[in-house]
Amino acid sequence: MSYSNRIFFYGPVSLLLLVIVLYSVFWRVQADTLAARLDRANGGEVIPGIVFAFAEKSVGGYPFRIDAVLSGVTFSHQAPEGETAWRTEKLALHRLSYGQNRYIFEASGLQSFAQPPLTRGTVPRVTFVTPGIARASAILVNDRLTRFDLDLLEPQVKDATRGAEPNRTAVAARAQFHLLARPDDSIDLALMIDNAKIGNGYAGGMDETQLTRIDLRAKFTQGDALDALRAGMMSLADAAAAWRGRTGTLTVNNLALDWPGGHADLKGDLALDENDRVTGALQGDGPKGKTATSFGLAFANGDMRFSSGSAASGHVP
């Protein structure tokens, strides 16, 4: 084989090996950077007031992804009335090694939500959530959260507060939650839950309630008041106060509720009161005939109540 022929053969091979080596170095730098950022964040505030902590981590995914798997993960907020925290056994973060703006999250194992007691001096409230599959994605534009999607398959909810009634449970076939920031300073919200069953402990003492579908389509006005929160530069409490100060509202374009033998479509505006609790009302036409002719949901003082325009032979959820 002549010298020129060897050049034509070994040249492309050498170039390919060089590209592989350079890409491997690039991937390693990306993975080490993410690992270092996670270590720096562990035990500190990821946004003002929210502390992030984990027990163990591993980073992999070569060659095209960067996968970080965290164990014993906690996001918590400490307030005078007590701690609010979300804990999960495992949390995985995925992104393409050559794409910086989209992140995929997966949570597995038991998840718990802790909240301060409703009455000072009583036990904290704890809720267990066990999904079959829990996935979320986030898209950032100019370092601001622009889109967030959450998808839960077969979630099971149980009130695990000490002394809670055993029938305070809920299950669903699927639950989805979506947020999308718009150029007009509004934020679209969509929530969909399929085949939910709510135990009578959550259903106000009624028999187990079945909702075959919940479909909420709404819009946050004055979304620019939340820009600092989307950039991770403002606490949730300060963002809520800023949004409330701008007279922001959640305009519910439609809340469709389906249950065996009934359907209701609700509309209305919701806001936050001075204690950052949801206030407002949703009204609409309910099912005809043997059940209610009008239907509504009222929010006040941290409570939600159902209302109907006429007595029903059965019950609505």
PDB file of C-alpha atoms in Angstrom:
ATOM      1  CA  MET A   1       0.000   0.000   0.000  1.00  0.00           C
ATOM      2  CA  SER A   2       1.432   3.353  -1.027  1.00  0.00           C
ATOM      3  CA  TYR A   3       1.861   6.243   1.407  1.00  0.00           C
ATOM      4  CA  SER A   4      -0.939   8.257  -0.248  1.00  0.00           C
ATOM      5  CA  ASN A   5      -3.358   5.334   0.052  1.00  0.00           C
ATOM      6  CA  ARG A   6      -2.578   4.987   3.759  1.00  0.00           C
ATOM      7  CA  ILE A   7      -3.387   8.661   4.230  1.00  0.00           C
ATOM      8  CA  PHE A   8      -6.817   8.181   2.638  1.00  0.00           C
ATOM      9  CA  PHE A   9      -7.494   5.184   4.883  1.00  0.00           C
ATOM     10  CA  TYR A  10      -6.086   6.312   8.236  1.00  0.00           C
ATOM     11  CA  GLY A  11      -6.946   9.996   7.882  1.00  0.00           C
ATOM     12  CA  PRO A  12     -10.760   9.638   8.243  1.00  0.00           C
ATOM     13  CA  VAL A  13     -10.335   7.040  11.006  1.00  0.00           C
ATOM     14  CA  SER A  14      -8.022   9.345  12.935  1.00  0.00           C
ATOM     15  CA  LEU A  15     -10.410  12.253  12.444  1.00  0.00           C
ATOM     16  CA  LEU A  16     -13.328  10.151  13.738  1.00  0.00           C
ATOM     17  CA  LEU A  17     -11.316   9.098  16.788  1.00  0.00           C
ATOM     18  CA  LEU A  18     -10.386  12.726  17.442  1.00  0.00           C
ATOM     19  CA  VAL A  19     -14.071  13.760  17.254  1.00  0.00           C
ATOM     20  CA  ILE A  20     -15.003  10.964  19.687  1.00  0.00           C
ATOM     21  CA  VAL A  21     -12.279  11.986  22.120  1.00  0.00           C
ATOM     22  CA  LEU A  22     -13.263  15.667  21.964  1.00  0.00           C
ATOM     23  CA  TYR A  23     -16.944  14.851  22.418  1.00  0.00           C
ATOM     24  CA  SER A  24     -16.131  12.574  25.360  1.00  0.00           C
ATOM     25  CA  VAL A  25     -14.202  15.410  26.990  1.00  0.00           C
ATOM     26  CA  PHE A  26     -17.134  17.747  26.309  1.00  0.00           C
ATOM     27  CA  TRP A  27     -19.592  15.255  27.873  1.00  0.00           C
ATOM     28  CA  ARG A  28     -17.354  14.772  30.905  1.00  0.00           C
ATOM     29  CA  VAL A  29     -17.122  18.527  31.452  1.00  0.00           C
ATOM     30  CA  GLN A  30     -20.921  18.813  31.202  1.00  0.00           C
ATOM     31  CA  ALA A  31     -21.450  15.914  33.642  1.00  0.00           C
ATOM     32  CA  ASP A  32     -18.859  17.199  36.124  1.00  0.00           C
ATOM     33  CA  THR A  33     -20.351  20.702  35.957  1.00  0.00           C
ATOM     34  CA  LEU A  34     -23.819  19.366  36.756  1.00  0.00           C
ATOM     35  CA  ALA A  35     -22.445  17.194  39.584  1.00  0.00           C
ATOM     36  CA  ALA A  36     -20.621  20.184  41.064  1.00  0.00           C
ATOM     37  CA  ARG A  37     -23.738  22.365  40.837  1.00  0.00           C
ATOM     38  CA  LEU A  38     -25.772  19.707  42.632  1.00  0.00           C
ATOM     39  CA  ASP A  39     -23.148  19.416  45.375  1.00  0.00           C
ATOM     40  CA  ARG A  40     -23.105  23.196  45.855  1.00  0.00           C
ATOM     41  CA  ALA A  41     -26.905  23.295  45.994  1.00  0.00           C
ATOM     42  CA  ASN A  42     -27.213  20.418  48.476  1.00  0.00           C
ATOM     43  CA  GLY A  43     -28.458  21.779  51.794  1.00  0.00           C
ATOM     44  CA  GLY A  44     -28.924  25.335  50.510  1.00  0.00           C
ATOM     45  CA  GLU A  45     -31.671  27.481  48.987  1.00  0.00           C
ATOM     46  CA  VAL A  46     -32.381  26.818  45.321  1.00  0.00           C
ATOM     47  CA  ILE A  47     -34.772  29.766  45.310  1.00  0.00           C
ATOM     48  CA  PRO A  48     -35.280  32.146  48.225  1.00  0.00           C
ATOM     49  CA  GLY A  49     -36.977  30.278  51.059  1.00  0.00           C
ATOM     50  CA  ILE A  50     -36.835  26.805  49.452  1.00  0.00           C
ATOM     51  CA  VAL A  51     -34.112  24.485  50.776  1.00  0.00           C
ATOM     52  CA  PHE A  52     -32.994  21.557  48.594  1.00  0.00           C
ATOM     53  CA  ALA A  53     -31.233  18.514  50.029  1.00  0.00           C
ATOM     54  CA  PHE A  54     -30.410  14.956  48.980  1.00  0.00           C
ATOM     55  CA  ALA A  55     -28.589  11.986  50.514  1.00  0.00           C
ATOM     56  CA  GLU A  56     -26.845  10.413  47.487  1.00  0.00           C
ATOM     57  CA  LYS A  57     -26.296  11.113  43.799  1.00  0.00           C
ATOM     58  CA  SER A  58     -24.953   9.454  40.657  1.00  0.00           C
ATOM     59  CA  VAL A  59     -24.341  10.999  37.223  1.00  0.00           C
ATOM     60  CA  GLY A  60     -24.287   9.054  33.935  1.00  0.00           C
ATOM     61  CA  GLY A  61     -26.018   8.869  30.555  1.00  0.00           C
ATOM     62  CA  TYR A  62     -23.007   8.877  28.197  1.00  0.00           C
ATOM     63  CA  PRO A  63     -22.927   9.516  25.265  1.00  0.00           C
ATOM     64  CA  PHE A  64     -25.997  11.615  24.397  1.00  0.00           C
ATOM     65  CA  ARG A  65     -27.686  12.320  27.724  1.00  0.00           C
ATOM     66  CA  ILE A  66     -26.746  13.585  31.132  1.00  0.00           C
ATOM     67  CA  ASP A  67     -28.664  11.725  33.829  1.00  0.00           C
ATOM     68  CA  ALA A  68     -28.468  12.617  37.513  1.00  0.00           C
ATOM     69  CA  VAL A  69     -30.181  10.241  39.945  1.00  0.00           C
ATOM     70  CA  LEU A  70     -30.697  11.573  43.482  1.00  0.00           C
ATOM     71  CA  SER A  71     -31.827   9.601  46.543  1.00  0.00           C
ATOM     72  CA  GLY A  72     -33.504  10.930  49.687  1.00  0.00           C
ATOM     73  CA  VAL A  73     -34.567  14.244  48.127  1.00  0.00           C
ATOM     74  CA  THR A  74     -36.274  17.039  50.084  1.00  0.00           C
ATOM     75  CA  PHE A  75     -37.573  20.466  49.091  1.00  0.00           C
ATOM     76  CA  SER A  76     -38.645  22.356  52.209  1.00  0.00           C
ATOM     77  CA  HIS A  77     -39.812  25.758  53.376  1.00  0.00           C
ATOM     78  CA  GLN A  78     -39.671  26.871  57.006  1.00  0.00           C
ATOM     79  CA  ALA A  79     -42.268  29.379  58.192  1.00  0.00           C
ATOM     80  CA  PRO A  80     -43.331  30.567  61.671  1.00  0.00           C
ATOM     81  CA  GLU A  81     -46.320  28.220  61.610  1.00  0.00           C
ATOM     82  CA  GLY A  82     -44.158  25.197  60.705  1.00  0.00           C
ATOM     83  CA  GLU A  83     -42.438  23.375  57.855  1.00  0.00           C
ATOM     84  CA  THR A  84     -43.829  22.671  54.415  1.00  0.00           C
ATOM     85  CA  ALA A  85     -41.883  19.981  52.584  1.00  0.00           C
ATOM     86  CA  TRP A  86     -41.973  17.574  49.646  1.00  0.00           C
ATOM     87  CA  ARG A  87     -39.896  14.425  49.991  1.00  0.00           C
ATOM     88  CA  THR A  88     -39.294  11.650  47.490  1.00  0.00           C
ATOM     89  CA  GLU A  89     -37.221   8.494  47.634  1.00  0.00           C
ATOM     90  CA  LYS A  90     -35.642   9.021  44.216  1.00  0.00           C
ATOM     91  CA  LEU A  91     -35.539  11.916  41.754  1.00  0.00           C
ATOM     92  CA  ALA A  92     -33.895  11.656  38.330  1.00  0.00           C
ATOM     93  CA  LEU A  93     -32.963  14.607  36.108  1.00  0.00           C
ATOM     94  CA  HIS A  94     -32.331  14.079  32.373  1.00  0.00           C
ATOM     95  CA  ARG A  95     -31.261  16.369  29.579  1.00  0.00           C
ATOM     96  CA  LEU A  96     -29.487  16.010  26.257  1.00  0.00           C
ATOM     97  CA  SER A  97     -25.794  16.708  26.568  1.00  0.00           C
ATOM     98  CA  TYR A  98     -26.028  19.122  23.617  1.00  0.00           C
ATOM     99  CA  GLY A  99     -29.330  20.758  24.663  1.00  0.00           C
ATOM    100  CA  GLN A 100     -29.261  23.208  27.555  1.00  0.00           C
ATOM    101  CA  ASN A 101     -32.846  24.417  27.860  1.00  0.00           C
ATOM    102  CA  ARG A 102     -35.064  21.355  28.370  1.00  0.00           C
ATOM    103  CA  TYR A 103     -35.033  19.130  31.441  1.00  0.00           C
ATOM    104  CA  ILE A 104     -36.954  15.908  32.120  1.00  0.00           C
ATOM    105  CA  PHE A 105     -37.635  14.789  35.706  1.00  0.00           C
ATOM    106  CA  GLU A 106     -38.767  11.429  37.059  1.00  0.00           C
ATOM    107  CA  ALA A 107     -39.739  10.683  40.651  1.00  0.00           C
ATOM    108  CA  SER A 108     -40.145   7.164  41.999  1.00  0.00           C
ATOM    109  CA  GLY A 109     -41.012   5.526  45.283  1.00  0.00           C
ATOM    110  CA  LEU A 110     -43.040   7.003  48.111  1.00  0.00           C
ATOM    111  CA  GLN A 111     -43.534  10.770  48.070  1.00  0.00           C
ATOM    112  CA  SER A 112     -44.760  12.756  51.047  1.00  0.00           C
ATOM    113  CA  PHE A 113     -46.076  16.286  51.506  1.00  0.00           C
ATOM    114  CA  ALA A 114     -45.804  17.796  54.986  1.00  0.00           C
ATOM    115  CA  GLN A 115     -47.716  20.920  55.998  1.00  0.00           C
ATOM    116  CA  PRO A 116     -48.017  22.870  59.246  1.00  0.00           C
ATOM    117  CA  PRO A 117     -50.994  21.988  61.483  1.00  0.00           C
ATOM    118  CA  LEU A 118     -54.233  23.850  60.910  1.00  0.00           C
ATOM    119  CA  THR A 119     -54.395  24.575  64.654  1.00  0.00           C
ATOM    120  CA  ARG A 120     -51.285  25.613  66.553  1.00  0.00           C
ATOM    121  CA  GLY A 121     -50.095  22.886  68.914  1.00  0.00           C
ATOM    122  CA  THR A 122     -51.585  19.985  66.945  1.00  0.00           C
ATOM    123  CA  VAL A 123     -49.690  17.479  64.803  1.00  0.00           C
ATOM    124  CA  PRO A 124     -48.387  18.478  61.337  1.00  0.00           C
ATOM    125  CA  ARG A 125     -50.375  17.325  58.330  1.00  0.00           C
ATOM    126  CA  VAL A 126     -48.744  14.653  56.163  1.00  0.00           C
ATOM    127  CA  THR A 127     -49.968  13.274  52.833  1.00  0.00           C
ATOM    128  CA  PHE A 128     -48.478  10.231  51.092  1.00  0.00           C
ATOM    129  CA  VAL A 129     -48.522  10.067  47.285  1.00  0.00           C
ATOM    130  CA  THR A 130     -47.494   6.903  45.466  1.00  0.00           C
ATOM    131  CA  PRO A 131     -47.611   7.234  41.654  1.00  0.00           C
ATOM    132  CA  GLY A 132     -47.062   4.365  39.258  1.00  0.00           C
ATOM    133  CA  ILE A 133     -45.005   6.722  37.071  1.00  0.00           C
ATOM    134  CA  ALA A 134     -44.232  10.385  37.746  1.00  0.00           C
ATOM    135  CA  ARG A 135     -42.633  12.475  34.994  1.00  0.00           C
ATOM    136  CA  ALA A 136     -42.167  16.208  34.539  1.00  0.00           C
ATOM    137  CA  SER A 137     -40.450  18.462  32.019  1.00  0.00           C
ATOM    138  CA  ALA A 138     -39.285  22.067  32.155  1.00  0.00           C
ATOM    139  CA  ILE A 139     -38.252  24.426  29.355  1.00  0.00           C
ATOM    140  CA  LEU A 140     -36.188  27.518  30.149  1.00  0.00           C
ATOM    141  CA  VAL A 141     -35.880  30.566  27.880  1.00  0.00           C
ATOM    142  CA  ASN A 142     -33.385  33.244  28.918  1.00  0.00           C
ATOM    143  CA  ASP A 143     -32.957  31.407  32.246  1.00  0.00           C
ATOM    144  CA  ARG A 144     -36.655  31.732  33.032  1.00  0.00           C
ATOM    145  CA  LEU A 145     -39.089  28.857  33.347  1.00  0.00           C
ATOM    146  CA  THR A 146     -41.360  29.128  30.319  1.00  0.00           C
ATOM    147  CA  ARG A 147     -43.122  25.779  30.250  1.00  0.00           C
ATOM    148  CA  PHE A 148     -43.710  23.098  32.879  1.00  0.00           C
ATOM    149  CA  ASP A 149     -45.518  19.778  32.397  1.00  0.00           C
ATOM    150  CA  LEU A 150     -46.303  17.124  35.022  1.00  0.00           C
ATOM    151  CA  ASP A 151     -47.750  13.690  34.255  1.00  0.00           C
ATOM    152  CA  LEU A 152     -48.721  11.145  36.941  1.00  0.00           C
ATOM    153  CA  LEU A 153     -49.937   7.653  36.102  1.00  0.00           C
ATOM    154  CA  GLU A 154     -52.057   5.824  38.677  1.00  0.00           C
ATOM    155  CA  PRO A 155     -51.354   8.153  41.627  1.00  0.00           C
ATOM    156  CA  GLN A 156     -52.587   7.013  45.052  1.00  0.00           C
ATOM    157  CA  VAL A 157     -53.103   9.605  47.799  1.00  0.00           C
ATOM    158  CA  LYS A 158     -53.488   8.896  51.514  1.00  0.00           C
ATOM    159  CA  ASP A 159     -53.729  11.212  54.505  1.00  0.00           C
ATOM    160  CA  ALA A 160     -50.890   9.982  56.730  1.00  0.00           C
ATOM    161  CA  THR A 161     -51.375  12.546  59.490  1.00  0.00           C
ATOM    162  CA  ARG A 162     -51.203  10.918  62.900  1.00  0.00           C
ATOM    163  CA  GLY A 163     -54.751  10.050  63.960  1.00  0.00           C
ATOM    164  CA  ALA A 164     -56.254  10.684  60.502  1.00  0.00           C
ATOM    165  CA  GLU A 165     -59.285   8.676  59.393  1.00  0.00           C
ATOM    166  CA  PRO A 166     -58.265   5.649  57.261  1.00  0.00           C
ATOM    167  CA  ASN A 167     -60.791   6.556  54.534  1.00  0.00           C
ATOM    168  CA  ARG A 168     -59.069   9.827  53.675  1.00  0.00           C
ATOM    169  CA  THR A 169     -57.761   8.454  50.384  1.00  0.00           C
ATOM    170  CA  ALA A 170     -57.935   9.209  46.658  1.00  0.00           C
ATOM    171  CA  VAL A 171     -56.798   7.428  43.508  1.00  0.00           C
ATOM    172  CA  ALA A 172     -56.816   8.289  39.810  1.00  0.00           C
ATOM    173  CA  ALA A 173     -55.903   6.637  36.544  1.00  0.00           C
ATOM    174  CA  ARG A 174     -53.924   9.681  35.393  1.00  0.00           C
ATOM    175  CA  ALA A 175     -53.307  13.283  36.425  1.00  0.00           C
ATOM    176  CA  GLN A 176     -51.706  15.994  34.270  1.00  0.00           C
ATOM    177  CA  PHE A 177     -50.678  19.571  35.059  1.00  0.00           C
ATOM    178  CA  HIS A 178     -49.366  22.104  32.524  1.00  0.00           C
ATOM    179  CA  LEU A 179     -48.133  25.718  32.714  1.00  0.00           C
ATOM    180  CA  LEU A 180     -47.134  27.868  29.731  1.00  0.00           C
ATOM    181  CA  ALA A 181     -45.973  31.503  29.865  1.00  0.00           C
ATOM    182  CA  ARG A 182     -47.363  33.667  27.064  1.00  0.00           C
ATOM    183  CA  PRO A 183     -45.871  36.830  25.457  1.00  0.00           C
ATOM    184  CA  ASP A 184     -48.847  38.894  26.711  1.00  0.00           C
ATOM    185  CA  ASP A 185     -47.710  38.415  30.361  1.00  0.00           C
ATOM    186  CA  SER A 186     -50.316  35.758  31.037  1.00  0.00           C
ATOM    187  CA  ILE A 187     -49.713  32.128  32.034  1.00  0.00           C
ATOM    188  CA  ASP A 188     -51.904  29.323  30.740  1.00  0.00           C
ATOM    189  CA  LEU A 189     -52.892  26.571  33.172  1.00  0.00           C
ATOM    190  CA  ALA A 190     -54.340  23.178  32.301  1.00  0.00           C
ATOM    191  CA  LEU A 191     -55.227  20.398  34.742  1.00  0.00           C
ATOM    192  CA  MET A 192     -56.709  17.032  33.778  1.00  0.00           C
ATOM    193  CA  ILE A 193     -57.554  14.084  36.028  1.00  0.00           C
ATOM    194  CA  ASP A 194     -59.073  10.855  34.727  1.00  0.00           C
ATOM    195  CA  ASN A 195     -61.122   8.305  36.667  1.00  0.00           C
ATOM    196  CA  ALA A 196     -60.604   9.702  40.149  1.00  0.00           C
ATOM    197  CA  LYS A 197     -62.109   8.039  43.207  1.00  0.00           C
ATOM    198  CA  ILE A 198     -62.248  10.087  46.394  1.00  0.00           C
ATOM    199  CA  GLY A 199     -62.740   8.351  49.723  1.00  0.00           C
ATOM    200  CA  ASN A 200     -65.548   9.594  51.957  1.00  0.00           C
ATOM    201  CA  GLY A 201     -62.999  11.056  54.352  1.00  0.00           C
ATOM    202  CA  TYR A 202     -62.156  13.635  51.679  1.00  0.00           C
ATOM    203  CA  ALA A 203     -65.704  13.790  50.281  1.00  0.00           C
ATOM    204  CA  GLY A 204     -67.293  15.421  53.307  1.00  0.00           C
ATOM    205  CA  GLY A 205     -68.700  12.223  54.804  1.00  0.00           C
ATOM    206  CA  MET A 206     -70.525  11.202  51.621  1.00  0.00           C
ATOM    207  CA  ASP A 207     -70.041   7.804  50.025  1.00  0.00           C
ATOM    208  CA  GLU A 208     -66.966   7.287  47.878  1.00  0.00           C
ATOM    209  CA  THR A 209     -67.132   9.849  45.073  1.00  0.00           C
ATOM    210  CA  GLN A 210     -66.142   9.004  41.520  1.00  0.00           C
ATOM    211  CA  LEU A 211     -65.139  11.692  39.042  1.00  0.00           C
ATOM    212  CA  THR A 212     -64.607  10.189  35.624  1.00  0.00           C
ATOM    213  CA  ARG A 213     -62.940  13.398  34.415  1.00  0.00           C
ATOM    214  CA  ILE A 214     -61.783  16.766  35.708  1.00  0.00           C
ATOM    215  CA  ASP A 215     -60.656  19.184  33.005  1.00  0.00           C
ATOM    216  CA  LEU A 216     -59.564  22.686  34.023  1.00  0.00           C
ATOM    217  CA  ARG A 217     -58.520  25.390  31.531  1.00  0.00           C
ATOM    218  CA  ALA A 218     -57.497  28.690  33.083  1.00  0.00           C
ATOM    219  CA  LYS A 219     -55.197  31.696  32.728  1.00  0.00           C
ATOM    220  CA  PHE A 220     -53.138  33.671  35.262  1.00  0.00           C
ATOM    221  CA  THR A 221     -53.344  37.407  34.581  1.00  0.00           C
ATOM    222  CA  GLN A 222     -50.482  39.773  35.546  1.00  0.00           C
ATOM    223  CA  GLY A 223     -48.004  36.978  34.897  1.00  0.00           C
ATOM    224  CA  ASP A 224     -45.106  39.451  34.735  1.00  0.00           C
ATOM    225  CA  ALA A 225     -45.403  39.792  38.526  1.00  0.00           C
ATOM    226  CA  LEU A 226     -44.054  36.220  38.673  1.00  0.00           C
ATOM    227  CA  ASP A 227     -41.033  36.802  36.407  1.00  0.00           C
ATOM    228  CA  ALA A 228     -38.564  36.849  39.309  1.00  0.00           C
ATOM    229  CA  LEU A 229     -39.995  33.581  40.615  1.00  0.00           C
ATOM    230  CA  ARG A 230     -39.661  31.991  37.161  1.00  0.00           C
ATOM    231  CA  ALA A 231     -36.006  33.040  37.197  1.00  0.00           C
ATOM    232  CA  GLY A 232     -35.495  31.552  40.677  1.00  0.00           C
ATOM    233  CA  MET A 233     -34.807  34.977  42.224  1.00  0.00           C
ATOM    234  CA  MET A 234     -37.904  35.387  44.412  1.00  0.00           C
ATOM    235  CA  SER A 235     -39.552  33.345  47.132  1.00  0.00           C
ATOM    236  CA  LEU A 236     -43.007  31.845  46.673  1.00  0.00           C
ATOM    237  CA  ALA A 237     -44.402  34.076  49.428  1.00  0.00           C
ATOM    238  CA  ASP A 238     -42.968  37.250  47.885  1.00  0.00           C
ATOM    239  CA  ALA A 239     -44.173  36.199  44.427  1.00  0.00           C
ATOM    240  CA  ALA A 240     -47.682  35.575  45.776  1.00  0.00           C
ATOM    241  CA  ALA A 241     -47.658  38.995  47.461  1.00  0.00           C
ATOM    242  CA  ALA A 242     -46.430  40.679  44.284  1.00  0.00           C
ATOM    243  CA  TRP A 243     -49.083  38.928  42.183  1.00  0.00           C
ATOM    244  CA  ARG A 244     -51.810  39.806  44.698  1.00  0.00           C
ATOM    245  CA  GLY A 245     -50.598  43.435  44.798  1.00  0.00           C
ATOM    246  CA  ARG A 246     -51.008  43.619  41.023  1.00  0.00           C
ATOM    247  CA  THR A 247     -54.602  42.330  41.464  1.00  0.00           C
ATOM    248  CA  GLY A 248     -53.715  39.193  39.570  1.00  0.00           C
ATOM    249  CA  THR A 249     -56.480  36.652  39.037  1.00  0.00           C
ATOM    250  CA  LEU A 250     -56.816  33.072  37.898  1.00  0.00           C
ATOM    251  CA  THR A 251     -59.483  33.310  35.220  1.00  0.00           C
ATOM    252  CA  VAL A 252     -61.103  29.896  34.891  1.00  0.00           C
ATOM    253  CA  ASN A 253     -62.375  29.651  31.329  1.00  0.00           C
ATOM    254  CA  ASN A 254     -63.880  26.249  32.002  1.00  0.00           C
ATOM    255  CA  LEU A 255     -63.811  23.598  34.694  1.00  0.00           C
ATOM    256  CA  ALA A 256     -65.539  20.483  33.358  1.00  0.00           C
ATOM    257  CA  LEU A 257     -66.563  17.862  35.912  1.00  0.00           C
ATOM    258  CA  ASP A 258     -67.913  14.451  34.876  1.00  0.00           C
ATOM    259  CA  TRP A 259     -69.239  11.791  37.221  1.00  0.00           C
ATOM    260  CA  PRO A 260     -71.561   8.824  36.670  1.00  0.00           C
ATOM    261  CA  GLY A 261     -74.871  10.317  35.581  1.00  0.00           C
ATOM    262  CA  GLY A 262     -73.790  13.944  35.731  1.00  0.00           C
ATOM    263  CA  HIS A 263     -71.737  16.758  34.201  1.00  0.00           C
ATOM    264  CA  ALA A 264     -71.033  20.375  35.159  1.00  0.00           C
ATOM    265  CA  ASP A 265     -69.177  23.251  33.469  1.00  0.00           C
ATOM    266  CA  LEU A 266     -67.961  26.038  35.752  1.00  0.00           C
ATOM    267  CA  LYS A 267     -66.411  29.447  35.117  1.00  0.00           C
ATOM    268  CA  GLY A 268     -65.219  32.321  37.263  1.00  0.00           C
ATOM    269  CA  ASP A 269     -62.289  34.225  38.738  1.00  0.00           C
ATOM    270  CA  LEU A 270     -60.126  33.218  41.691  1.00  0.00           C
ATOM    271  CA  ALA A 271     -57.566  35.322  43.574  1.00  0.00           C
ATOM    272  CA  LEU A 272     -55.537  35.313  46.803  1.00  0.00           C
ATOM    273  CA  ASP A 273     -56.672  36.919  50.046  1.00  0.00           C
ATOM    274  CA  GLU A 274     -54.330  38.712  52.476  1.00  0.00           C
ATOM    275  CA  ASN A 275     -53.319  35.326  53.931  1.00  0.00           C
ATOM    276  CA  ASP A 276     -52.471  33.930  50.477  1.00  0.00           C
ATOM    277  CA  ARG A 277     -55.503  31.639  50.501  1.00  0.00           C
ATOM    278  CA  VAL A 278     -57.652  31.087  47.434  1.00  0.00           C
ATOM    279  CA  THR A 279     -60.814  33.162  47.374  1.00  0.00           C
ATOM    280  CA  GLY A 280     -63.591  33.482  44.813  1.00  0.00           C
ATOM    281  CA  ALA A 281     -66.315  31.375  43.240  1.00  0.00           C
ATOM    282  CA  LEU A 282     -66.907  29.240  40.164  1.00  0.00           C
ATOM    283  CA  GLN A 283     -70.446  28.977  38.849  1.00  0.00           C
ATOM    284  CA  GLY A 284     -72.107  27.142  36.019  1.00  0.00           C
ATOM    285  CA  ASP A 285     -74.918  24.963  34.816  1.00  0.00           C
ATOM    286  CA  GLY A 286     -75.008  21.500  36.303  1.00  0.00           C
ATOM    287  CA  PRO A 287     -76.902  18.419  35.188  1.00  0.00           C
ATOM    288  CA  LYS A 288     -80.584  18.601  34.363  1.00  0.00           C
ATOM    289  CA  GLY A 289     -83.493  16.455  35.447  1.00  0.00           C
ATOM    290  CA  LYS A 290     -83.085  14.488  38.657  1.00  0.00           C
ATOM    291  CA  THR A 291     -79.988  16.324  39.793  1.00  0.00           C
ATOM    292  CA  ALA A 292     -79.044  19.961  40.355  1.00  0.00           C
ATOM    293  CA  THR A 293     -79.907  22.606  37.779  1.00  0.00           C
ATOM    294  CA  SER A 294     -77.014  24.855  38.823  1.00  0.00           C
ATOM    295  CA  PHE A 295     -73.715  24.075  40.416  1.00  0.00           C
ATOM    296  CA  GLY A 296     -70.858  26.000  41.989  1.00  0.00           C
ATOM    297  CA  LEU A 297     -67.668  25.950  44.011  1.00  0.00           C
ATOM    298  CA  ALA A 298     -66.939  28.650  46.589  1.00  0.00           C
ATOM    299  CA  PHE A 299     -63.463  29.277  48.054  1.00  0.00           C
ATOM    300  CA  ALA A 300     -63.033  31.242  51.297  1.00  0.00           C
ATOM    301  CA  ASN A 301     -60.808  31.110  54.392  1.00  0.00           C
ATOM    302  CA  GLY A 302     -58.900  28.115  53.079  1.00  0.00           C
ATOM    303  CA  ASP A 303     -62.050  26.028  52.539  1.00  0.00           C
ATOM    304  CA  MET A 304     -63.875  24.856  49.411  1.00  0.00           C
ATOM    305  CA  ARG A 305     -67.617  24.273  49.429  1.00  0.00           C
ATOM    306  CA  PHE A 306     -70.008  22.877  46.853  1.00  0.00           C
ATOM    307  CA  SER A 307     -73.325  24.550  46.125  1.00  0.00           C
ATOM    308  CA  SER A 308     -76.281  23.563  43.954  1.00  0.00           C
ATOM    309  CA  GLY A 309     -79.370  25.386  42.802  1.00  0.00           C
ATOM    310  CA  SER A 310     -81.867  22.674  43.738  1.00  0.00           C
ATOM    311  CA  ALA A 311     -82.001  19.513  45.821  1.00  0.00           C
ATOM    312  CA  ALA A 312     -80.691  16.347  44.196  1.00  0.00           C
ATOM    313  CA  SER A 313     -82.036  12.841  44.443  1.00  0.00           C
ATOM    314  CA  GLY A 314     -78.484  11.574  44.718  1.00  0.00           C
ATOM    315  CA  HIS A 315     -75.363  13.619  45.286  1.00  0.00           C
ATOM    316  CA  VAL A 316     -72.791  15.443  43.265  1.00  0.00           C
ATOM    317  CA  PRO A 317     -69.102  15.249  44.129  1.00  0.00           C
TER     318      PRO A 317
END
